[in-house]
mmCIF file of C-alpha atoms and ligand atoms in Angstrom:
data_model
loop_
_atom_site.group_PDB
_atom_site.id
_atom_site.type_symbol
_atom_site.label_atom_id
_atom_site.label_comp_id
_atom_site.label_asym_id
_atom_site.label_seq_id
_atom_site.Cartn_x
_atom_site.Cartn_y
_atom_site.Cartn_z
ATOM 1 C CA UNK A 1 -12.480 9.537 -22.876
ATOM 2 C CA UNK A 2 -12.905 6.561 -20.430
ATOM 3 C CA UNK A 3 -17.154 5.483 -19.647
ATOM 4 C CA UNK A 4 -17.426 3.196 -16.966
ATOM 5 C CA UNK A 5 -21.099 1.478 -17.500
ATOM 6 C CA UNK A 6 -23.733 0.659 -14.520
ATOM 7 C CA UNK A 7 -22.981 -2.708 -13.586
ATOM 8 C CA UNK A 8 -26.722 -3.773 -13.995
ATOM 9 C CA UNK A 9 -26.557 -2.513 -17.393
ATOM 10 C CA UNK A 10 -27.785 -4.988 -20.147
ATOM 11 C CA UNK A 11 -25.879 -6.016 -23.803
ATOM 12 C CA UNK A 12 -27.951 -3.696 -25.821
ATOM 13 C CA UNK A 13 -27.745 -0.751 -23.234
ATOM 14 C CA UNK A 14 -24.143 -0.837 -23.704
ATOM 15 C CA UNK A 15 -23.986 -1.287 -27.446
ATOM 16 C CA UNK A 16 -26.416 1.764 -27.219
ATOM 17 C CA UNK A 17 -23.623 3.905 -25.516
ATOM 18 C CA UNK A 18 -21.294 2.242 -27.629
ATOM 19 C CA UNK A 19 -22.904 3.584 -30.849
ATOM 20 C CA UNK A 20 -23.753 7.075 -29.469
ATOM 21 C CA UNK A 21 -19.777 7.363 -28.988
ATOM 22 C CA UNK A 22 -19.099 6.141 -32.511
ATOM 23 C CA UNK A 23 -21.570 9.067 -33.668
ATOM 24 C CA UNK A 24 -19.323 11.372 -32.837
ATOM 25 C CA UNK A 25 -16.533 10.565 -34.737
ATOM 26 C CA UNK A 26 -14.994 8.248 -32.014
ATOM 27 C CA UNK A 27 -13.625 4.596 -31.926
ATOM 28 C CA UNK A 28 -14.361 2.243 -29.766
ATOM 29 C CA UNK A 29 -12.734 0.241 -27.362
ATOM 30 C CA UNK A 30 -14.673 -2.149 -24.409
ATOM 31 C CA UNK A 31 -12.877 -4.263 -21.688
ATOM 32 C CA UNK A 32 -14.924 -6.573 -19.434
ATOM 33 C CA UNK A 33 -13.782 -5.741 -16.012
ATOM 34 C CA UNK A 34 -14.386 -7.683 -13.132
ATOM 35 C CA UNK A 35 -17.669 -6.118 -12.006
ATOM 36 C CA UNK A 36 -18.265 -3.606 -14.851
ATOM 37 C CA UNK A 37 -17.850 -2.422 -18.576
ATOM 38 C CA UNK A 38 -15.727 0.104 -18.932
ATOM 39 C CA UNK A 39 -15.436 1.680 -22.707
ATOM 40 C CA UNK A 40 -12.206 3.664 -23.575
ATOM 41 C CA UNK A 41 -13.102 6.138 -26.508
ATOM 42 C CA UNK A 42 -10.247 7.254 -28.784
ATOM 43 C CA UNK A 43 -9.913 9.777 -32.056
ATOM 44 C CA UNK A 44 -10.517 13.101 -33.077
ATOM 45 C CA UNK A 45 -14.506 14.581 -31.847
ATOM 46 C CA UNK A 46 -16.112 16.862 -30.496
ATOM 47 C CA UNK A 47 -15.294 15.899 -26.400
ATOM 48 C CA UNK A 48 -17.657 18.176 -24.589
ATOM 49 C CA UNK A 49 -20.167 17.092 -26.820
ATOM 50 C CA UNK A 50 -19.810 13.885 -26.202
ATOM 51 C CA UNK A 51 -19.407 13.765 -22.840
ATOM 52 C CA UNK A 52 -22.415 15.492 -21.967
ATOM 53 C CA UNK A 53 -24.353 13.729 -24.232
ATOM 54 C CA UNK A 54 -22.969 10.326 -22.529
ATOM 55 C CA UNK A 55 -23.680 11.649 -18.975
ATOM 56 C CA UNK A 56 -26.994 12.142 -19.767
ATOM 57 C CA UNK A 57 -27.891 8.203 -20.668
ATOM 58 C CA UNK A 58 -28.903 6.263 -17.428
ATOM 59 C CA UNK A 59 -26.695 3.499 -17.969
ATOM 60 C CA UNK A 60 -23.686 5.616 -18.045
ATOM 61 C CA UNK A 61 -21.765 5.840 -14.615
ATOM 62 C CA UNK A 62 -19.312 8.232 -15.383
ATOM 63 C CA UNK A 63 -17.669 9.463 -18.147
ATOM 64 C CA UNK A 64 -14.168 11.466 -18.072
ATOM 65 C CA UNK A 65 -11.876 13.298 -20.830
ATOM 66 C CA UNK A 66 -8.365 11.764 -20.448
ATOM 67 C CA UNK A 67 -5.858 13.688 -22.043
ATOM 68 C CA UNK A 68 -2.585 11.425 -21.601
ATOM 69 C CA UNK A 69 -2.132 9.688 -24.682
ATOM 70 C CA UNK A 70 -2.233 6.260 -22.447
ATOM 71 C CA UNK A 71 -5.807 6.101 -20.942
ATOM 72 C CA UNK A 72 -6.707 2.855 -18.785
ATOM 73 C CA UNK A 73 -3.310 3.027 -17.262
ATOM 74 C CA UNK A 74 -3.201 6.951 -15.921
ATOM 75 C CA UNK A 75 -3.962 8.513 -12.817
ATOM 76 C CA UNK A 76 -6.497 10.872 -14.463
ATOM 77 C CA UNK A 77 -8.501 7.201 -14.784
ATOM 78 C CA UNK A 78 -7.924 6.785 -11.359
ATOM 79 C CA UNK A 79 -6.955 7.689 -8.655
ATOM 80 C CA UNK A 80 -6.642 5.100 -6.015
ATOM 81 C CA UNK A 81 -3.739 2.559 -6.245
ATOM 82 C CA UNK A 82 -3.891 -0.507 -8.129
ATOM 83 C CA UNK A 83 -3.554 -3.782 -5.826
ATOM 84 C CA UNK A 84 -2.664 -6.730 -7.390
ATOM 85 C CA UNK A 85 -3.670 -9.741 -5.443
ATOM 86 C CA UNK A 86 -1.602 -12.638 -6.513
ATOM 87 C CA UNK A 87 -1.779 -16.271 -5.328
ATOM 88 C CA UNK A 88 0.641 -18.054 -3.798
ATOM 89 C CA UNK A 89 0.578 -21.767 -1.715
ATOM 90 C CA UNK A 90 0.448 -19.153 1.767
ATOM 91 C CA UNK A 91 -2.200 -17.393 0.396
ATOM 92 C CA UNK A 92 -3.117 -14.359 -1.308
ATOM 93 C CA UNK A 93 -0.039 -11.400 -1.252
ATOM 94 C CA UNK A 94 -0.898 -7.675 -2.365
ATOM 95 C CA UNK A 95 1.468 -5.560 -4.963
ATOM 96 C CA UNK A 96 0.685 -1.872 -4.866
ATOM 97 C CA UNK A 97 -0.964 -1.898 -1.069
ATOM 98 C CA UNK A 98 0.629 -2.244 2.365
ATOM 99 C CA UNK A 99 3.244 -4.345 2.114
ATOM 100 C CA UNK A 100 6.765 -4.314 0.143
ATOM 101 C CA UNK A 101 7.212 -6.966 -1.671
ATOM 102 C CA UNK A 102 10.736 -8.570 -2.248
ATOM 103 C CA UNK A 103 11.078 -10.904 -5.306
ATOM 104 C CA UNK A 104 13.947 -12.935 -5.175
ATOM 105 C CA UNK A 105 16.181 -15.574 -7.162
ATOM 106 C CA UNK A 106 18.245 -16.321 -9.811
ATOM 107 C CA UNK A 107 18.949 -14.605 -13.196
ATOM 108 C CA UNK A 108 18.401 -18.770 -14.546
ATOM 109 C CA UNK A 109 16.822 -21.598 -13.372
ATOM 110 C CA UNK A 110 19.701 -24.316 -14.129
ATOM 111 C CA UNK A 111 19.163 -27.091 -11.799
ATOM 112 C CA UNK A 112 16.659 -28.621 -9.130
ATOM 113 C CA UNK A 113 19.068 -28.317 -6.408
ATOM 114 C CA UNK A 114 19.732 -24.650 -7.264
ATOM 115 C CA UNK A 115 16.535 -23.307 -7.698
ATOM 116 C CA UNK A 116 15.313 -25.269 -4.328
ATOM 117 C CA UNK A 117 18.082 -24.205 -1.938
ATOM 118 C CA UNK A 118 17.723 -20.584 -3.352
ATOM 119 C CA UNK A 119 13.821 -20.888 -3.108
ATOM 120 C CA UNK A 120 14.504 -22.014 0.439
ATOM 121 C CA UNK A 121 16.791 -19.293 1.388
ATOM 122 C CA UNK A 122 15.147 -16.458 0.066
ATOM 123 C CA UNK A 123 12.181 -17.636 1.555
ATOM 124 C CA UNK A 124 13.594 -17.696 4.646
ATOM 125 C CA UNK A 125 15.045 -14.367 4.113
ATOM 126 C CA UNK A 126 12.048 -12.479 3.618
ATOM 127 C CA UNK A 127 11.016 -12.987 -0.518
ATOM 128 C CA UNK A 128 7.583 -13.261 -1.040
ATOM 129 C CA UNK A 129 7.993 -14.506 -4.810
ATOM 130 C CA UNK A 130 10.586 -16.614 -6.276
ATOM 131 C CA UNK A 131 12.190 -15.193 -9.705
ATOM 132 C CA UNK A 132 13.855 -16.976 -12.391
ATOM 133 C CA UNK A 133 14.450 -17.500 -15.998
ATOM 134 C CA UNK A 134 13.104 -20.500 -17.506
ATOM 135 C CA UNK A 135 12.912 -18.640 -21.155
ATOM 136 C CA UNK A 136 16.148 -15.983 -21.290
ATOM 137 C CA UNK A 137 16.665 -13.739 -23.765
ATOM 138 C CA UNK A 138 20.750 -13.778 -24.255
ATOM 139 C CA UNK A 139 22.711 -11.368 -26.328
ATOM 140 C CA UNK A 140 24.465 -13.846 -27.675
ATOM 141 C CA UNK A 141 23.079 -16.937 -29.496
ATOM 142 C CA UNK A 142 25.803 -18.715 -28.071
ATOM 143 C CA UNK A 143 24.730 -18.515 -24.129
ATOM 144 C CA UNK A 144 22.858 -20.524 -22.049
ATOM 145 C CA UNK A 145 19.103 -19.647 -23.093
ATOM 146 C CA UNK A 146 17.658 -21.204 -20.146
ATOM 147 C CA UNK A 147 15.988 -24.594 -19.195
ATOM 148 C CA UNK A 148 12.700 -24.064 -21.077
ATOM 149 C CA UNK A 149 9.530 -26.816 -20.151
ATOM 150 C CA UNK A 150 11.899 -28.371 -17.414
ATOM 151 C CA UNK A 151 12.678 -25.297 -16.183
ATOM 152 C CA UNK A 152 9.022 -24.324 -15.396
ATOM 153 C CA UNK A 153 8.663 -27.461 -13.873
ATOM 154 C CA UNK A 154 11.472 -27.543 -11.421
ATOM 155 C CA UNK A 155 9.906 -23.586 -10.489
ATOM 156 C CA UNK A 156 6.273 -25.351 -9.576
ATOM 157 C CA UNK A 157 8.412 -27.822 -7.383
ATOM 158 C CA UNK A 158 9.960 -24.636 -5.430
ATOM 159 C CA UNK A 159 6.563 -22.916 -5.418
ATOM 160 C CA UNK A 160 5.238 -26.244 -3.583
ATOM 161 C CA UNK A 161 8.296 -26.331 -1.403
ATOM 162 C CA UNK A 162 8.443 -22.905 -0.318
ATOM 163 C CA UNK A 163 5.194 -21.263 -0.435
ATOM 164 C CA UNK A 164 6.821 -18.679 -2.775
ATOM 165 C CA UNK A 165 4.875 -17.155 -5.763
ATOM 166 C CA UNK A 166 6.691 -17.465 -8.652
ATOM 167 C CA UNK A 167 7.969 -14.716 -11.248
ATOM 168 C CA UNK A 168 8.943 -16.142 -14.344
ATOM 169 C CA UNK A 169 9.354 -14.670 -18.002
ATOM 170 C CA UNK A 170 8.022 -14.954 -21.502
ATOM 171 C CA UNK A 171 9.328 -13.926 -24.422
ATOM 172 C CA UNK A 172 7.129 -14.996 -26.921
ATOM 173 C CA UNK A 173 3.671 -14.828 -27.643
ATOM 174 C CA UNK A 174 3.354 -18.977 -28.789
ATOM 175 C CA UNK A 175 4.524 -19.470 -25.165
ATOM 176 C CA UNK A 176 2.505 -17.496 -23.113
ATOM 177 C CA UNK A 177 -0.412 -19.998 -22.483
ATOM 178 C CA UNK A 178 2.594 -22.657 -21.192
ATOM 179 C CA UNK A 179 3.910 -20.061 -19.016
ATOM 180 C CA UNK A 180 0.858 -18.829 -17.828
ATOM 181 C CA UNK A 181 0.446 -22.794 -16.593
ATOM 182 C CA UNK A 182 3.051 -22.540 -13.852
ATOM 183 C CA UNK A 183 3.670 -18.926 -13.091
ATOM 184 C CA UNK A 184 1.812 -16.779 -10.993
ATOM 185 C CA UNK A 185 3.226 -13.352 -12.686
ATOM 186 C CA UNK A 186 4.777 -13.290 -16.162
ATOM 187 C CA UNK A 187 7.716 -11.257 -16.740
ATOM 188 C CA UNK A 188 7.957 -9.367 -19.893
ATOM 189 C CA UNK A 189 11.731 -8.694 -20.085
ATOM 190 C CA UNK A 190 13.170 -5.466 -20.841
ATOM 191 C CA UNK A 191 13.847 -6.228 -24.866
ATOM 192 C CA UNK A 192 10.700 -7.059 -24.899
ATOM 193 C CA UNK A 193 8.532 -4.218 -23.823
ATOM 194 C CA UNK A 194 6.974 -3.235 -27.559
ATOM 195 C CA UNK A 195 6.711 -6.719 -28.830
ATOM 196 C CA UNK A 196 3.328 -5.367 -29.398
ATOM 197 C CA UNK A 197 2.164 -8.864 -30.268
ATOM 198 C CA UNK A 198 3.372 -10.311 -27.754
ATOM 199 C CA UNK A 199 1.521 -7.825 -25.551
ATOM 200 C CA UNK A 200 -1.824 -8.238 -27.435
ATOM 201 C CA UNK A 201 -1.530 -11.804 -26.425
ATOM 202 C CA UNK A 202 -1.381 -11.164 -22.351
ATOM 203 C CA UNK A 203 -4.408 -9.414 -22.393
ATOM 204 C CA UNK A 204 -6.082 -12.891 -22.248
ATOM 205 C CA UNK A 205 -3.585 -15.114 -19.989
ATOM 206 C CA UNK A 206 -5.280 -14.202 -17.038
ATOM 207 C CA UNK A 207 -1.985 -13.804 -14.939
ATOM 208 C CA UNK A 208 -1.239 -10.555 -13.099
ATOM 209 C CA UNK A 209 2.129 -9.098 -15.853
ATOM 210 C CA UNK A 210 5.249 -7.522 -14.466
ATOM 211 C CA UNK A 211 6.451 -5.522 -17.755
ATOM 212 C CA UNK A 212 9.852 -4.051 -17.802
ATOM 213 C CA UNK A 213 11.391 -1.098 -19.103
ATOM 214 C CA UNK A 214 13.176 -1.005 -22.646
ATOM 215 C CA UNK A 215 16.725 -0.481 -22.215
ATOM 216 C CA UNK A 216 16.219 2.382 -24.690
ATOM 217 C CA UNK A 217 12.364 3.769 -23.605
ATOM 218 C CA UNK A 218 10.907 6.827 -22.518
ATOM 219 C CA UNK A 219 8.599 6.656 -19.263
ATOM 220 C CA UNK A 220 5.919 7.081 -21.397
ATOM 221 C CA UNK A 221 6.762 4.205 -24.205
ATOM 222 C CA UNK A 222 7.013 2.247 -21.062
ATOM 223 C CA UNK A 223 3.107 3.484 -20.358
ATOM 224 C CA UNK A 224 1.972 2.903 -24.283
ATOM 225 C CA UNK A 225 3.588 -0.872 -23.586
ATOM 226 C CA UNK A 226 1.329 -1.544 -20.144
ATOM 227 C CA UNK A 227 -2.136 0.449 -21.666
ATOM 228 C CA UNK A 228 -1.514 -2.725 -24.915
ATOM 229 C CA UNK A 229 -1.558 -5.013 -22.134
ATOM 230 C CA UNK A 230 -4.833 -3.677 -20.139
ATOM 231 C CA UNK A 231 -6.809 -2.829 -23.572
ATOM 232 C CA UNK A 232 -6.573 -6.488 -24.123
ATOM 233 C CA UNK A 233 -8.458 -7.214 -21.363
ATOM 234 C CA UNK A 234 -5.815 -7.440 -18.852
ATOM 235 C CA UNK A 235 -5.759 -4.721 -15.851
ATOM 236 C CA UNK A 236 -3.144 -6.215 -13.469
ATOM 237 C CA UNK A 237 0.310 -5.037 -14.738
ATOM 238 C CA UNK A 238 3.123 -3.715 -12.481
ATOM 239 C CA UNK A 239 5.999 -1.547 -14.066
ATOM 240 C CA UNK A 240 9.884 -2.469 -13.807
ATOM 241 C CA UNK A 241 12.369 0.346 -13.770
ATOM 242 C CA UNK A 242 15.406 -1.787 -14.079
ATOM 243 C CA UNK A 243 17.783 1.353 -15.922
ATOM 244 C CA UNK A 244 18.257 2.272 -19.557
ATOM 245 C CA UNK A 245 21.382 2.977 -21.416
ATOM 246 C CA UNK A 246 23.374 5.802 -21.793
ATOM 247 C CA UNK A 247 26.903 7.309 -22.310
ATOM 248 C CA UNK A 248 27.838 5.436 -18.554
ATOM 249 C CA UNK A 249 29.959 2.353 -19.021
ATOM 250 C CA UNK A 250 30.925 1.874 -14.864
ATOM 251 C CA UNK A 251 27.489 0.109 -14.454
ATOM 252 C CA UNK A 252 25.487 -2.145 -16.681
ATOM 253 C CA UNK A 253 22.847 0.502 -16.917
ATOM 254 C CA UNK A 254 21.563 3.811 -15.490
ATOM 255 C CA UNK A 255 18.870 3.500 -12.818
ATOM 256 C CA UNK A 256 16.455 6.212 -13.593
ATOM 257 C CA UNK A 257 15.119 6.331 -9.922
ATOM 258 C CA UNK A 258 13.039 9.141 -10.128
ATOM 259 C CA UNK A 259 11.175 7.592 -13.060
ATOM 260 C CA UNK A 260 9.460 5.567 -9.676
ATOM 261 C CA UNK A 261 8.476 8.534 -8.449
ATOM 262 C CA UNK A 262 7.274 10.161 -11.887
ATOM 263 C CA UNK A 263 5.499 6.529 -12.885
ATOM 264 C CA UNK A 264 3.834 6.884 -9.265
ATOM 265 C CA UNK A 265 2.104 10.286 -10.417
ATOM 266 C CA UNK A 266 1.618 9.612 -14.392
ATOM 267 C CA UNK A 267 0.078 5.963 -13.348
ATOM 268 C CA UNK A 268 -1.816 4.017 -10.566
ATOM 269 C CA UNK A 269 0.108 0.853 -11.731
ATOM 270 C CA UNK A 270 2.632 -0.592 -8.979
ATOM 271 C CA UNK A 271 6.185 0.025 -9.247
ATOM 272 C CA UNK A 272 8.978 -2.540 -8.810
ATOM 273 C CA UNK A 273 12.856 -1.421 -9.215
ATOM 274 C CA UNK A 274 15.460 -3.702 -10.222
ATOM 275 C CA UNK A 275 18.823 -2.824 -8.518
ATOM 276 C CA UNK A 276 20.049 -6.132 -10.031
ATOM 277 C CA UNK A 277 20.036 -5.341 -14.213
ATOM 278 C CA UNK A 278 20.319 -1.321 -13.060
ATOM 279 C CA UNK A 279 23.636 -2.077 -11.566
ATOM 280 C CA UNK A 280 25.717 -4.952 -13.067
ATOM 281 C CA UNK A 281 27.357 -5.527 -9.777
ATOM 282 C CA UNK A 282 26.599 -6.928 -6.923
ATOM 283 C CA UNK A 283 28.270 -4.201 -4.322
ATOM 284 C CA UNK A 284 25.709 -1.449 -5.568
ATOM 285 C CA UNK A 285 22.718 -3.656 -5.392
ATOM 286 C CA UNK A 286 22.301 -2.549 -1.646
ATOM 287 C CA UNK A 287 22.398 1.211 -1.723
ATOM 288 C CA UNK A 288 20.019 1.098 -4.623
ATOM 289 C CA UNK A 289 17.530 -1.523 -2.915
ATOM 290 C CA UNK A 290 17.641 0.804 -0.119
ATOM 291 C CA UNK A 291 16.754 3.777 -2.348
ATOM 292 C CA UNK A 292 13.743 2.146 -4.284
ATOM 293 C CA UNK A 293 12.240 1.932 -0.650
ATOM 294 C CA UNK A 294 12.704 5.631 -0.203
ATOM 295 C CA UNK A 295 11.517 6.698 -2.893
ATOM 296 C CA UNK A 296 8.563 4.859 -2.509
ATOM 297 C CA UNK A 297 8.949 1.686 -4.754
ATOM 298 C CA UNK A 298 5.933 -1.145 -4.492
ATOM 299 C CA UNK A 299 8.876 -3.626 -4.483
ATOM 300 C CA UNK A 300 12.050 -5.276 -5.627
ATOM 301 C CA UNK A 301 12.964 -8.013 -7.866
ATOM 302 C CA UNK A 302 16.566 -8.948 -6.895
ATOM 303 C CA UNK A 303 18.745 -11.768 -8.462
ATOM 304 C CA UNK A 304 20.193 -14.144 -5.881
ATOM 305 C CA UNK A 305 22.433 -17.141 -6.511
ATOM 306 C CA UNK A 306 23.462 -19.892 -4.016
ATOM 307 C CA UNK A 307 26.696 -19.765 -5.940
ATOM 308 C CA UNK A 308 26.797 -16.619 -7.768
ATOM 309 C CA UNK A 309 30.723 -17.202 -9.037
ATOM 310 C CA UNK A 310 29.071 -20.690 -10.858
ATOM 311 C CA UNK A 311 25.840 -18.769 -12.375
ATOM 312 C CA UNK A 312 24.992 -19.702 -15.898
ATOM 313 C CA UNK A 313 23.867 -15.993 -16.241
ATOM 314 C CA UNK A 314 24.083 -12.329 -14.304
ATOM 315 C CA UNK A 315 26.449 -14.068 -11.929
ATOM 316 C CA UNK A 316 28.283 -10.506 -11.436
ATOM 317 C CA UNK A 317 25.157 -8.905 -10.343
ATOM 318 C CA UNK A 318 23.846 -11.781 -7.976
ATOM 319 C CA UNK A 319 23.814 -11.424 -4.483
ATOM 320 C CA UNK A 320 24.814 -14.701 -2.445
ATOM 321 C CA UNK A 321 22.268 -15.724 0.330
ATOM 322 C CA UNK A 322 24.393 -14.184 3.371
ATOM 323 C CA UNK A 323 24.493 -10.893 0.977
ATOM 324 C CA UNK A 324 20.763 -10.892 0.459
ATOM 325 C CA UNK A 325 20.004 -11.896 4.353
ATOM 326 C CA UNK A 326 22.144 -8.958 4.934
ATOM 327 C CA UNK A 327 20.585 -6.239 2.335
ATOM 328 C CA UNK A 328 17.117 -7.600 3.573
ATOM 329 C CA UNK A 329 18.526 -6.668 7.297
ATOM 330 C CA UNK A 330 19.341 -3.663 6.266
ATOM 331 C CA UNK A 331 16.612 -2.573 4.683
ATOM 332 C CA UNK A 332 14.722 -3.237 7.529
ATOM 333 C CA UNK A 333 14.016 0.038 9.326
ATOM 334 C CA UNK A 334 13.507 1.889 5.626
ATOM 335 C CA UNK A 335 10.709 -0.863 5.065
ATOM 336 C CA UNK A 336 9.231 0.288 8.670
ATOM 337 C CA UNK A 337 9.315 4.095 7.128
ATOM 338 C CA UNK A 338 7.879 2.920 4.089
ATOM 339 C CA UNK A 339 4.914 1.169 5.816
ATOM 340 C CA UNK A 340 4.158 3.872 7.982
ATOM 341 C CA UNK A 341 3.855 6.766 4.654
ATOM 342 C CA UNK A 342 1.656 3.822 2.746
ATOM 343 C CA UNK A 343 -0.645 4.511 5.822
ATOM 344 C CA UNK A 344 -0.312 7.910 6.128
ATOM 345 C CA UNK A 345 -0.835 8.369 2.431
ATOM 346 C CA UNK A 346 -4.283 6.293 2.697
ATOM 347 C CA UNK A 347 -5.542 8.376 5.772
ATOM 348 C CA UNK A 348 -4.949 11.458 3.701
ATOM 349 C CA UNK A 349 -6.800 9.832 0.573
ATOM 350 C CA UNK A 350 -10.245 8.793 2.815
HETATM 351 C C1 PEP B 401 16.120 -10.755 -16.147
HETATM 352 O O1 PEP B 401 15.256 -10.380 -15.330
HETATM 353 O O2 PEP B 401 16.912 -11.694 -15.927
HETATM 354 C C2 PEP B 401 16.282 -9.980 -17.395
HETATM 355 C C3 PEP B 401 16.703 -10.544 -18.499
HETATM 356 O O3 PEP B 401 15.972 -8.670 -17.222
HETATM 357 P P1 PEP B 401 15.842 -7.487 -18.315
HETATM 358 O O4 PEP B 401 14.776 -7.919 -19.260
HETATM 359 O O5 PEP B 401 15.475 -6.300 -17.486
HETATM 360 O O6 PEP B 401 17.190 -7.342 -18.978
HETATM 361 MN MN1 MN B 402 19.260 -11.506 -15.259
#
């Protein structure tokens, strides 16, 4: 059960619902929203009990029977969209409302010139946030594992150049407060989805979390991973379906689109697809792009490299600036189609 509390409701009215839940035989679990309390209720009770007992105390707003095993994340919680309004030096951009959103960059942050040409270019191409590794998680211990501190900092120089947002990703919980310093959304990569302390620990950063996929995770693991996140405290997480693995060895991974389209009805989370990690090569990262908008994607994260032949990582998979200018060309008119559904869609909601 989910009980969204009055918002002129006092401390000791809510600890009165609170204790009226635990009565019958449930645990409790509070978040602080922005302009209310909103109490998730989980274990084994009595439900219609409960609920009607609930509804019938003034301070209660509402009180619902969720039966997905993820609560604060499903559509049964609600049913609008979730917009996440993140800041960047141009202002305030929306993920999950009107617009598509286009991240772009590279795989790794490896030099100032890199990262600010690329920031440039992308920019200019159409991006809206700037992506790139400062922390990488490599397979082997051997790789480049990314620029660290110095990377962050050359990221907040492109953010100032640009205007871009920045994307950047953590893969521990020790360095999410650093992180948290200089990016505007954290990345949680795809190893990394049930590092379940890790995700305890972004409930408090106060930055809006793009969480990806496991390469090996149901759609609904993927769900457990983002309710973690908004339990904690934190309600502005956007999913990643960036393919898992199977018995296919022609591309890195296996996009599994219609997991957009089945996150879009399980969740009210946005959706952002990764034809970059799904693919593994750079001649399929088109078509795919251009399939996330039909299928009604929030948004892409893309890799692009100035150099993509030099990268330090995902080089295969990077687009080159004229390749990106030319994908985001092409994905012109779909974008147009996809605008003009987002509207239709909200008419049909009023
Ligand atoms: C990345 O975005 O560069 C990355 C490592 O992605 P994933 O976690 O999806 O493999
Ligand atoms: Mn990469």
């Amino acid at each position: 059960m989910i009980i969204s509390i009055r918002s002129n409701a006092t401390k000791e009215e809510i600890e009165h619902v609170c204790e009226r839940i635990r009565d019958f035989g449930y645990k409790v679990h509070s978040i602080q929203g922005e302009e209310r309390v909103v109490i998730g209720a989980v274990g084994v009770g009595d439900v219609t009990a409960c609920l009607e007992s609930l509804e019938a105390m003034p301070q209660v707003e509402k009180a619902v029977r969720i039966s997905a095993p993820y609560k604060f994340v499903s559509r049964e919680f609600r049913r609008d969209r979730t917009e996440i309004v993140v800041h960047s030096p141009r202002g305030d951009l929306r993920i999950g409302g009107d617009e598509f959103i286009t991240m772009a960059g590279p795989c790794s942050v490896e030099s100032e010139k890199q990262i600010m040409d690329v920031a440039e270019a992308v920019s200019r191409g159409g991006a809206r946030v700037l992506r790139g590794g400062a922390f990488k998680p490599r397979t082997s211990p051997y790789d480049f594992q990314g620029m660290e501190l110095e990377g962050l900092k050359l990221l907040r120089k492109a953010r100032e150049a640009s205007g871009l947002a920045i994307i950047t990703e953590v893969m521990s919980d020790r360095d999410v407060e650093l992180v948290a310093e200089y990016a505007d959304i954290i990345q949680i990569g795809a190893r990394n989805m049930q590092n379940f302390a890790l995700l305890k620990t972004l409930g408090g950063c106060g930055r809006p979390i793009m969480l990806k996929r496991g390469l090996s995770s149901t759609i609904k693991e993927l769900l457990m991973s983002a309710e973690y996140i908004v339990a904690h405290g934190n309600s502005d997480v956007m999913l990643c379906e960036r393919g898992i693995r199977t018995f296919e060895t022609h591309t890195r991974n296996t996009c599994d689109i219609v997991a957009v389209a089945a996150l879009k009805e399980l969740t009210h989370l946005p959706v952002i697809l990764d034809p970059s990690h799904a693919t593994g090569k750079r001649s399929l990262v088109p078509s795919l792009a251009r399939a996330a908008v039909a299928i009604g994607s929030d948004g892409l994260i893309v890799e692009v490299h100035p150099c993509p032949e030099k990268a330090f990582s995902d080089g295969a998979q990077s687009l080159d600036v004229p390749q990106f200018n030319h994908m985001m060309a092409d994905l012109k008119p779909y974008i147009e189609l996809w605008a003009h559904s987002r509207l239709a869609e909200s008419v049909a909601a009023v």
